[in-house]
Amino acid sequence: MDEDGLPLMGSGVDLTKVPAIQQKRTVAFLNQFVVHTVQFLNRFSTVCKEKPSGINHQPHNWPKIISVF
């Protein structure tokens, strides 16, 4: 046990006596992770779509286009 009285993981811990993780809290953390990840990916994909559209698509500009990605 640590100073808070919580069991530490190890060979001497009986996992049948360790309290379960609160399901509501786990779901809330998972939902928050999914929401933040989707928001990031949406912003990232928008930026990736917008950057090439602002560049002239002539062959001499291809290094600029490639450097965006």
PDB file of C-alpha atoms in Angstrom:
ATOM      1  CA  MET A   1       0.000   0.000   0.000  1.00  0.00           C
ATOM      2  CA  ASP A   2       1.106   3.557  -0.631  1.00  0.00           C
ATOM      3  CA  GLU A   3       0.697   6.505   1.746  1.00  0.00           C
ATOM      4  CA  ASP A   4      -2.937   6.936   0.613  1.00  0.00           C
ATOM      5  CA  GLY A   5      -3.808   3.334   1.390  1.00  0.00           C
ATOM      6  CA  LEU A   6      -4.118   2.367  -2.268  1.00  0.00           C
ATOM      7  CA  PRO A   7      -2.656  -0.956  -3.372  1.00  0.00           C
ATOM      8  CA  LEU A   8       0.405  -0.871  -5.597  1.00  0.00           C
ATOM      9  CA  MET A   9       0.619  -3.171  -8.591  1.00  0.00           C
ATOM     10  CA  GLY A  10       2.961  -6.049  -8.053  1.00  0.00           C
ATOM     11  CA  SER A  11       3.169  -9.774  -7.511  1.00  0.00           C
ATOM     12  CA  GLY A  12       1.633  -9.573  -4.022  1.00  0.00           C
ATOM     13  CA  VAL A  13      -1.607  -7.778  -5.023  1.00  0.00           C
ATOM     14  CA  ASP A  14      -4.837  -9.751  -5.082  1.00  0.00           C
ATOM     15  CA  LEU A  15      -6.678  -8.150  -8.003  1.00  0.00           C
ATOM     16  CA  THR A  16     -10.004  -9.588  -6.872  1.00  0.00           C
ATOM     17  CA  LYS A  17      -9.832  -7.257  -3.853  1.00  0.00           C
ATOM     18  CA  VAL A  18      -8.853  -4.128  -5.762  1.00  0.00           C
ATOM     19  CA  PRO A  19     -11.868  -1.840  -6.347  1.00  0.00           C
ATOM     20  CA  ALA A  20     -13.023  -1.414  -9.931  1.00  0.00           C
ATOM     21  CA  ILE A  21     -12.454   1.777 -11.847  1.00  0.00           C
ATOM     22  CA  GLN A  22     -15.593   3.899 -11.996  1.00  0.00           C
ATOM     23  CA  GLN A  23     -17.223   3.213 -15.356  1.00  0.00           C
ATOM     24  CA  LYS A  24     -18.722   6.704 -15.709  1.00  0.00           C
ATOM     25  CA  ARG A  25     -15.331   8.308 -15.164  1.00  0.00           C
ATOM     26  CA  THR A  26     -13.657   6.009 -17.666  1.00  0.00           C
ATOM     27  CA  VAL A  27     -16.324   6.749 -20.283  1.00  0.00           C
ATOM     28  CA  ALA A  28     -15.978  10.499 -19.642  1.00  0.00           C
ATOM     29  CA  PHE A  29     -12.198  10.346 -20.175  1.00  0.00           C
ATOM     30  CA  LEU A  30     -12.639   8.282 -23.314  1.00  0.00           C
ATOM     31  CA  ASN A  31     -15.276  10.665 -24.696  1.00  0.00           C
ATOM     32  CA  GLN A  32     -13.059  13.662 -23.990  1.00  0.00           C
ATOM     33  CA  PHE A  33     -10.137  11.993 -25.771  1.00  0.00           C
ATOM     34  CA  VAL A  34     -12.282  11.153 -28.810  1.00  0.00           C
ATOM     35  CA  VAL A  35     -13.757  14.672 -29.030  1.00  0.00           C
ATOM     36  CA  HIS A  36     -10.355  16.369 -28.797  1.00  0.00           C
ATOM     37  CA  THR A  37      -8.816  13.964 -31.311  1.00  0.00           C
ATOM     38  CA  VAL A  38     -11.625  14.488 -33.829  1.00  0.00           C
ATOM     39  CA  GLN A  39     -11.420  18.273 -33.427  1.00  0.00           C
ATOM     40  CA  PHE A  40      -7.676  18.173 -34.039  1.00  0.00           C
ATOM     41  CA  LEU A  41      -8.033  15.953 -37.106  1.00  0.00           C
ATOM     42  CA  ASN A  42     -10.787  18.177 -38.527  1.00  0.00           C
ATOM     43  CA  ARG A  43      -8.650  21.300 -38.113  1.00  0.00           C
ATOM     44  CA  PHE A  44      -5.604  19.526 -39.542  1.00  0.00           C
ATOM     45  CA  SER A  45      -7.507  18.273 -42.604  1.00  0.00           C
ATOM     46  CA  THR A  46      -8.935  21.760 -43.209  1.00  0.00           C
ATOM     47  CA  VAL A  47      -5.451  23.274 -43.145  1.00  0.00           C
ATOM     48  CA  CYS A  48      -4.172  20.569 -45.492  1.00  0.00           C
ATOM     49  CA  LYS A  49      -6.990  21.304 -47.945  1.00  0.00           C
ATOM     50  CA  GLU A  50      -6.573  25.093 -47.814  1.00  0.00           C
ATOM     51  CA  LYS A  51      -2.792  25.408 -48.130  1.00  0.00           C
ATOM     52  CA  PRO A  52      -2.407  23.902 -51.624  1.00  0.00           C
ATOM     53  CA  SER A  53      -5.357  25.927 -52.956  1.00  0.00           C
ATOM     54  CA  GLY A  54      -3.470  29.161 -52.233  1.00  0.00           C
ATOM     55  CA  ILE A  55      -0.444  28.104 -54.266  1.00  0.00           C
ATOM     56  CA  ASN A  56      -0.134  28.393 -58.022  1.00  0.00           C
ATOM     57  CA  HIS A  57      -0.047  24.817 -59.337  1.00  0.00           C
ATOM     58  CA  GLN A  58       2.672  25.346 -61.950  1.00  0.00           C
ATOM     59  CA  PRO A  59       5.519  22.807 -62.147  1.00  0.00           C
ATOM     60  CA  HIS A  60       8.081  25.359 -60.933  1.00  0.00           C
ATOM     61  CA  ASN A  61       6.064  25.682 -57.685  1.00  0.00           C
ATOM     62  CA  TRP A  62       5.961  21.960 -56.907  1.00  0.00           C
ATOM     63  CA  PRO A  63       8.732  22.153 -54.276  1.00  0.00           C
ATOM     64  CA  LYS A  64       6.577  24.691 -52.387  1.00  0.00           C
ATOM     65  CA  ILE A  65       3.560  22.414 -52.604  1.00  0.00           C
ATOM     66  CA  ILE A  66       5.530  19.384 -51.426  1.00  0.00           C
ATOM     67  CA  SER A  67       7.038  21.330 -48.502  1.00  0.00           C
ATOM     68  CA  VAL A  68       3.502  22.004 -47.190  1.00  0.00           C
ATOM     69  CA  PHE A  69       3.063  18.313 -46.527  1.00  0.00           C
TER      70      PHE A  69
END
